Amino acid sequence: MQRTANIRRPESIDELLDSRLIAKVSHLDLASRKIFAGKLRGERRSKKRGESVEFADHRPYALGDDIRHIDWNIYARLDRLFLKLFLEEEDLSLHIVLDASASTDCGEPNKYLFMQRVAMTLGYIGLVNYNRVFATIMGGSPREGEAPPDEPPLRVIRNLRGRRRTHDLARFLCSIEPAGPSDFRTHARRIALSRTGRGVMVVLSDFLMKEGYEDALRLLAGRGYDLFCIQVLSPQEVEPDIRGDLRLTDIEDADTAEVTISAPLLKRYRQILSAYTEHLRTFCARREITLLSVQSNTPIETLVLDYFRKRGLLR
Amino acid sequence: MTWLTPALAGVVAALTIPALILLYFLKLRRRPVEISSTLLWKKAVQDLQANAPFQRLRRNILLLLQLLALIAMVLALAQPQRNDLATVDDRHVILIDRSASMSAKGADGRTRLERAKEDALAIVDAMREGDFFSRNLADQRPQEAMVIAFDTTAEVLSTFTSDKARLRSAIRSIRPSHAPASLDAAMKLARAHAPVRRITDTFVDESGNPRSRQIESLRAGVGTIHILSDGRLADAQRVLAGVEDTLRYHPAGDPNEVNLGIATLRGERAYDDPDRLSIFVAVESNAPNPRSIDIEMQIADAVRVYPLTVPARANDAQSTDASQGASVPAPPSTASTLIELTMPEGALVEFRLSGEAMRDDSLAIDNRAWLVIPPARHTSVALVTAGNPFLSDWLATLGFDRFEVLAPDDARTVLDEPFDVVILDRTNPFDDAQIPPGRYLMLGVLPPEGVSSTGTAPNAQFLDWSREHPVTRDLTLEAVQIVDMPRLTVDADAGVRTLASTNAGPGILEWTAPELRAISVAFDPLSSTWPFDVSFPVFIAGAIADLSDDDEAGALAQLHPGQILDDRIPRTAGDVQIIAPDDRGAPTRAAQRLTPAPDGRIVFGPLDRVGVYKLRWKGPAGAGDVPDADRVARYYACNLLDPLESDITPAPELAIASDVVRASARERRQVVRRYWPWLVLAALAILMLEWWVYNRKVHI
C-alpha cells in the first residue's frame, strides 16, 4: 500500500527474467480465443481469407474485385471468372500495456516490478514464438541516463519480432520508472486509434483509477483484441497493515483522507475492495475481457505456468 | 450533603474544563502516510459515516464523556459528604455512664452499657469528617469528639480528636464498673476541656502607639454534651451546664427491667453483750408485683435461708416535681429483716438473694453483699487519776471487761500493757511530746501539740458542737456552765480539731496523730456544772465506745465501689498485698503489691468491684486480723448498697440544676457517608466507556 522502501530498479533482462524461468516458459506460446487453433510454427492460419500462398477456395468474380486475384487457368478452362481465395497468413501480435502510474510503485513486493517481470515474461514468450510484440507504458518518467523516448507520456515500442529483440524489449521496460497518474483513458484511445494489428492485448495495472477504467477498457475491447486484464494488487492493499490516526495521502494526486484505523473501518475497506474488484470482474466478463486478479507476491512461475494457461493466454 | 472543599474543586474545574474543551478543538495530530490510492479508503470512511447513527452525537460523544469524567473527578475533589443534621456543633463530648446500674441486662441479654456504647459509636459515625487537604483549604473543619467514661469518678478516654478510629477504640475500651454514678464529676471534667477564648485587645500604650495583646478570657462552650446514661444520677441536680453547651440525654435501658437488690446491710454487736450480733438486711425492688425471695446467709460453709416478701412498687403513676416539671418514677418498694445471732468470733458473712422470683432480675451486682464481722471486742479501760472516786466508781459500773484505776506515777510503767482506752483525769503522767500510741480520753488535759493557751476566761458556755461526730452528736450542752475556761487557739494542721466550742474558744477537741487518737476536754470538768448534767455520762460512754471502736473502724465499716480503701496496718508490716475480687465477687488470682506509708497507712482504689478485698502482710497482726498461712490477713467488704443504683428504672429525663434535659428521641443517625470514592469510580467507569467508544468509532 505504501511506497516500496529501497526499491531496486531492474537494469537488464537478467533481473527481469531469470534463466530458470526462461527454461520453463520457452515451450509456451501465446493463444488467442479469436484465432484458429493450429500448430504452425511462426505463423498462423487466419480465418480470414486473403493473400497468401496457401489456397483456400474459389469464388465467382464480382464487380470490383481485384483482378490480380483472378484465376486465369480456370478462366481458360471454363471461360468464367473466378477469384482465387487464399488463407491469409497473419502473425499474432501481442500488445503489452503497462501501467506506470505512481500507485504501482507501491507495496511489498513492488507492484511495478512485478508487472515489469510479467510483461517481460509474456514479451519473451511472444518474441520467441515470432509473434509481433508491442509494448506500451502508460505514465511514468524516463529513468536518469535513459534517452528520452519519442513522445512522452506514451511510450511505445513496436513491431518486435524474434528472439533477438528480447533485449530491446527489456531495455524499454527498464527505461521507465513509475511516476504521476496513468491517464488510462487517453492512452487507451491512442492505442485504439493507432491500430497496429490484431492479437492479444495484456493490460497490467492495479485498476485503482479515480477517473474510472470503464471507458478505457471499452475502447480497447472494441478494437478486436483478445483482451486480458491483469489486476495487480499488493498484499498490503488486500490486508492493510496500517494503524492509528492517519492522514492518508494519495501518491498520485496528493489527495488526502484522514482516517482512524479501527476494526469496523478495516472491515468496511475489505468489503469495498472486494466490491471494487467484483465490479471490475463483472465489467470485464460482459465484454469478453479476461480478468486476472493477482497479488504482487504471487510467484511469476505460478502466474505464467498456471494462471495464464488456465485462462487461455498461454498454451 | 456538605462539600468539604468546594473552593478547591471550583478552581480545579475552572482550570481543567476549559482546557479540555480547548484541547478538543485542537485538531488531532495525524501521522501522514503515503498510500497508493485513497479511493477505497474514502469510500470506506464515507460508507461508515453514512451507516453510523447519531452522527452528530457521535462526533461529540467523546468530548461529552470526557467532560462527564472530569466533572465527576472535580466533584470528588470537592469531597461531598452526607452529614447527620442532628449534630451541628464542631465539638462533641460523649459522657458514658459505666456505673453499676448500667450493668443491668435488658431482655436481649445485652447490658445498658453495651447499648450506650453502640449509641456512642453511632454518634461518632455521624460526625462530619475531615478531608485530605490542609485546614486552610477546607471550608468545614471536621467535627471533634471527646470520650469520658464516668462512675463515681470520671476518666477521659480520648481527648478531643476527629480521628474516628481512636474514638471508636476509646468507646469500645469502656468496661463496666460497680461504682455509683456521679454526673457532676464527669461534667466538671468535660468543661475543663473547653477551649479558652482568646480576645485580642487593641490599646494605645504610653508612647501613643497602637498595640494589641491577647487576653485569655473565660472558657467557651465545650460543644454538644451527649450523656449516655440510664439517668440514675444522684448528683444531677448539682450539675450546671454551660450557657453555650447543648446537652443531649440518650437514655439507656428499658423501664420494664426488674431489679431486686440488697439496699441496706448493717451488722452490729450489742453494746452490753458483744457476743450478740444483729444484722439488718433491707431489700429493694422495683418489680410491679410482690416478690417472695430467699436471703441466703453464708458463714464459712454453713448456709441459712431467710425468706422475705418484697411488696410491689408503688403505682406507676408518676409523681411530678412541680418546680422542675420533671416527672420522677415512683420509688421502689423495700422490705427488711433483722437477723440475730450469737457469734463471739469474727466471720466473713455473705448474703445472696435467691429464689424463683429472682429469675428476671436484671442487675446482679446488688444481689450479693458481704459483711466482715470482727470478733467480739472486750473493752479494757484504764483511768489515770490522782483521785476521783466519783468517776472511778461510775466507770466500774459500766461493765468493761477490764477496768483499772492507776496512779499517775504507776501509769508510765503499767501502760506498756495494751489498754483500749486510757482516761487521763486532770493529770498527764507523760512528758508532753511522748504520749505512747493508744487511745486517750483526756479530761482537763490539753493535747501536747497544736493547741496554744492564751490565758483563761472566768466564765464560759457551750455555743456549738459537731452534730456529725459520733461523740458529740447526741449531746445537749447548752446548760453547762464553765468556770476558768482556758482561751485556746487551735492549729488544724497539727491534727487537732474542735468538736465543741464555747464563747471563750474550743471546749472539746479531737487530736489525731500517728497511732494515737485522743478526745480532750479542754477545761476541768470539776470546775463546771457538767458532771451534774446528764450529758456528761453520755459523753464519757460515747467517747470510750468511739475510741475503743476505732480499731475496728476499717473492718466493720463497709466500703462502696468508687471509694478509696484507706486504712492503717502495723508499722512493721512488710510484703503487703491486696487481692481484689473479680466481676462475680470471687477473689482474683493475682495479688497486687501495696507499699504502706511510713505510718502504716495504705491506700488502694478507687474500688471498682463489689466483693471482698483481702489485705495481707507479713508482720504483726492488729486487733481483728486473722492469720493467713504465714501472713496476717484483713478483710474489707465492698458492697453496692446504693438504693439509687439498685433502682434501675431509667429516668425519662434528666433534671439538672439549670435545665431539664428530655431524652433525645431515638433518632436514626445518619452515618457520615463520603461520596468521593464513588465519584472517582464513576469517573473511572466513564473513562473506560470513553475508551471503548473511542475504539469503536471512526473519526474523520
CSV table of N, CA and C in Angstrom, one decimal, chain A residues 27-78:
chain,number,residue,atom,x,y,z
A,27,HIS,N,8.8,-23.3,-23.9
A,27,HIS,CA,7.9,-24.1,-24.8
A,27,HIS,C,6.5,-23.6,-24.9
A,28,LEU,N,6.2,-22.5,-24.2
A,28,LEU,CA,4.9,-22.0,-24.2
A,28,LEU,C,4.7,-21.1,-25.4
A,29,ASP,N,3.5,-20.9,-25.8
A,29,ASP,CA,3.2,-20.0,-26.9
A,29,ASP,C,1.9,-19.2,-26.5
A,30,LEU,N,1.7,-18.1,-27.2
A,30,LEU,CA,0.5,-17.3,-26.9
A,30,LEU,C,-0.6,-18.0,-27.6
A,31,ALA,N,-1.8,-17.8,-27.0
A,31,ALA,CA,-3.0,-18.3,-27.6
A,31,ALA,C,-4.0,-17.2,-27.6
A,32,SER,N,-4.9,-17.4,-28.5
A,32,SER,CA,-6.0,-16.4,-28.6
A,32,SER,C,-7.3,-17.1,-28.9
A,33,ARG,N,-8.3,-16.7,-28.2
A,33,ARG,CA,-9.6,-17.4,-28.5
A,33,ARG,C,-10.1,-16.9,-29.8
A,34,LYS,N,-9.6,-15.8,-30.3
A,34,LYS,CA,-10.2,-15.3,-31.5
A,34,LYS,C,-9.4,-15.8,-32.8
A,35,ILE,N,-8.4,-16.6,-32.5
A,35,ILE,CA,-7.6,-17.1,-33.7
A,35,ILE,C,-7.8,-18.6,-33.8
A,36,PHE,N,-7.7,-19.2,-35.0
A,36,PHE,CA,-7.8,-20.6,-35.2
A,36,PHE,C,-6.8,-21.3,-34.3
A,37,ALA,N,-7.2,-22.4,-33.8
A,37,ALA,CA,-6.2,-23.2,-33.1
A,37,ALA,C,-5.4,-24.0,-34.2
A,38,GLY,N,-4.1,-24.0,-34.1
A,38,GLY,CA,-3.4,-24.8,-35.0
A,38,GLY,C,-1.9,-24.8,-34.6
A,39,LYS,N,-1.2,-25.7,-35.0
A,39,LYS,CA,0.2,-25.9,-34.5
A,39,LYS,C,1.1,-25.6,-35.7
A,40,LEU,N,1.3,-24.3,-36.0
A,40,LEU,CA,2.2,-23.9,-37.1
A,40,LEU,C,3.2,-23.0,-36.5
A,41,ARG,N,4.4,-23.3,-36.7
A,41,ARG,CA,5.4,-22.5,-36.1
A,41,ARG,C,5.6,-21.2,-36.8
A,42,GLY,N,5.6,-20.2,-36.1
A,42,GLY,CA,5.9,-18.9,-36.7
A,42,GLY,C,4.8,-18.2,-37.4
A,43,GLU,N,3.8,-18.9,-37.9
A,43,GLU,CA,2.7,-18.2,-38.5
A,43,GLU,C,1.4,-18.9,-38.2
A,44,ARG,N,0.3,-18.3,-38.5
A,44,ARG,CA,-1.0,-18.8,-38.1
A,44,ARG,C,-1.9,-18.7,-39.3
A,45,ARG,N,-2.7,-19.7,-39.4
A,45,ARG,CA,-3.8,-19.5,-40.4
A,45,ARG,C,-4.8,-18.6,-39.8
A,46,SER,N,-5.2,-17.7,-40.7
A,46,SER,CA,-6.2,-16.8,-40.3
A,46,SER,C,-7.6,-17.3,-40.7
A,47,LYS,N,-8.6,-17.0,-40.0
A,47,LYS,CA,-9.9,-17.3,-40.5
A,47,LYS,C,-10.2,-16.5,-41.8
A,48,LYS,N,-9.6,-15.4,-41.8
A,48,LYS,CA,-9.8,-14.5,-42.9
A,48,LYS,C,-9.1,-15.0,-44.2
A,49,ARG,N,-9.8,-15.0,-45.2
A,49,ARG,CA,-9.1,-15.4,-46.5
A,49,ARG,C,-8.5,-14.2,-47.1
A,50,GLY,N,-7.3,-14.4,-47.6
A,50,GLY,CA,-6.7,-13.2,-48.1
A,50,GLY,C,-5.5,-13.6,-49.0
A,51,GLU,N,-4.4,-12.8,-48.9
A,51,GLU,CA,-3.3,-13.0,-49.7
A,51,GLU,C,-2.3,-13.9,-49.0
A,52,SER,N,-2.2,-15.1,-49.5
A,52,SER,CA,-1.1,-15.9,-49.0
A,52,SER,C,-0.9,-17.0,-50.0
A,53,VAL,N,0.1,-17.8,-49.7
A,53,VAL,CA,0.4,-18.9,-50.7
A,53,VAL,C,-0.5,-20.0,-50.6
A,54,GLU,N,-1.2,-20.1,-49.5
A,54,GLU,CA,-2.0,-21.3,-49.2
A,54,GLU,C,-3.4,-21.1,-49.8
A,55,PHE,N,-3.7,-21.9,-50.8
A,55,PHE,CA,-5.0,-21.8,-51.4
A,55,PHE,C,-6.2,-22.2,-50.5
A,56,ALA,N,-7.2,-21.5,-50.6
A,56,ALA,CA,-8.3,-21.8,-49.8
A,56,ALA,C,-9.6,-22.2,-50.6
A,57,ASP,N,-9.9,-21.4,-51.6
A,57,ASP,CA,-11.1,-21.7,-52.3
A,57,ASP,C,-11.2,-20.8,-53.5
A,58,HIS,N,-12.3,-21.0,-54.3
A,58,HIS,CA,-12.5,-20.1,-55.3
A,58,HIS,C,-13.9,-19.5,-55.1
A,59,ARG,N,-14.1,-18.3,-55.7
A,59,ARG,CA,-15.4,-17.8,-55.7
A,59,ARG,C,-15.6,-17.0,-57.0
A,60,PRO,N,-16.8,-16.9,-57.3
A,60,PRO,CA,-17.1,-16.2,-58.6
A,60,PRO,C,-16.7,-14.7,-58.5
A,61,TYR,N,-16.2,-14.2,-59.6
A,61,TYR,CA,-15.7,-12.8,-59.6
A,61,TYR,C,-17.0,-11.9,-59.5
A,62,ALA,N,-16.8,-10.9,-58.7
A,62,ALA,CA,-17.9,-9.9,-58.7
A,62,ALA,C,-17.2,-8.6,-59.0
A,63,LEU,N,-18.1,-7.7,-59.5
A,63,LEU,CA,-17.6,-6.4,-60.0
A,63,LEU,C,-16.8,-5.7,-58.9
A,64,GLY,N,-15.6,-5.3,-59.2
A,64,GLY,CA,-14.9,-4.5,-58.2
A,64,GLY,C,-13.8,-5.4,-57.5
A,65,ASP,N,-13.8,-6.7,-57.8
A,65,ASP,CA,-12.8,-7.5,-57.2
A,65,ASP,C,-11.4,-7.2,-57.8
A,66,ASP,N,-10.5,-7.4,-57.0
A,66,ASP,CA,-9.1,-7.2,-57.6
A,66,ASP,C,-8.8,-8.2,-58.7
A,67,ILE,N,-8.6,-7.7,-59.9
A,67,ILE,CA,-8.4,-8.6,-61.0
A,67,ILE,C,-7.1,-9.3,-60.9
A,68,ARG,N,-6.2,-8.9,-60.0
A,68,ARG,CA,-5.0,-9.6,-59.9
A,68,ARG,C,-5.2,-11.0,-59.3
A,69,HIS,N,-6.3,-11.2,-58.6
A,69,HIS,CA,-6.6,-12.5,-58.0
A,69,HIS,C,-7.4,-13.4,-58.9
A,70,ILE,N,-7.7,-13.0,-60.0
A,70,ILE,CA,-8.5,-13.9,-60.9
A,70,ILE,C,-7.6,-15.0,-61.3
A,71,ASP,N,-8.3,-16.2,-61.2
A,71,ASP,CA,-7.6,-17.4,-61.6
A,71,ASP,C,-7.7,-17.6,-63.1
A,72,TRP,N,-6.7,-17.3,-63.8
A,72,TRP,CA,-6.7,-17.3,-65.3
A,72,TRP,C,-6.8,-18.7,-65.8
A,73,ASN,N,-6.3,-19.6,-65.1
A,73,ASN,CA,-6.4,-21.0,-65.6
A,73,ASN,C,-7.8,-21.5,-65.6
A,74,ILE,N,-8.6,-21.2,-64.7
A,74,ILE,CA,-10.0,-21.5,-64.6
A,74,ILE,C,-10.7,-20.8,-65.7
A,75,TYR,N,-10.3,-19.5,-65.9
A,75,TYR,CA,-11.0,-18.8,-67.0
A,75,TYR,C,-10.7,-19.4,-68.3
A,76,ALA,N,-9.5,-19.9,-68.5
A,76,ALA,CA,-9.1,-20.5,-69.8
A,76,ALA,C,-9.9,-21.8,-70.0
A,77,ARG,N,-10.1,-22.5,-68.9
A,77,ARG,CA,-10.8,-23.8,-69.0
A,77,ARG,C,-12.3,-23.6,-69.1
A,78,LEU,N,-12.8,-22.8,-68.2
A,78,LEU,CA,-14.3,-22.7,-68.1
A,78,LEU,C,-14.9,-21.4,-68.7
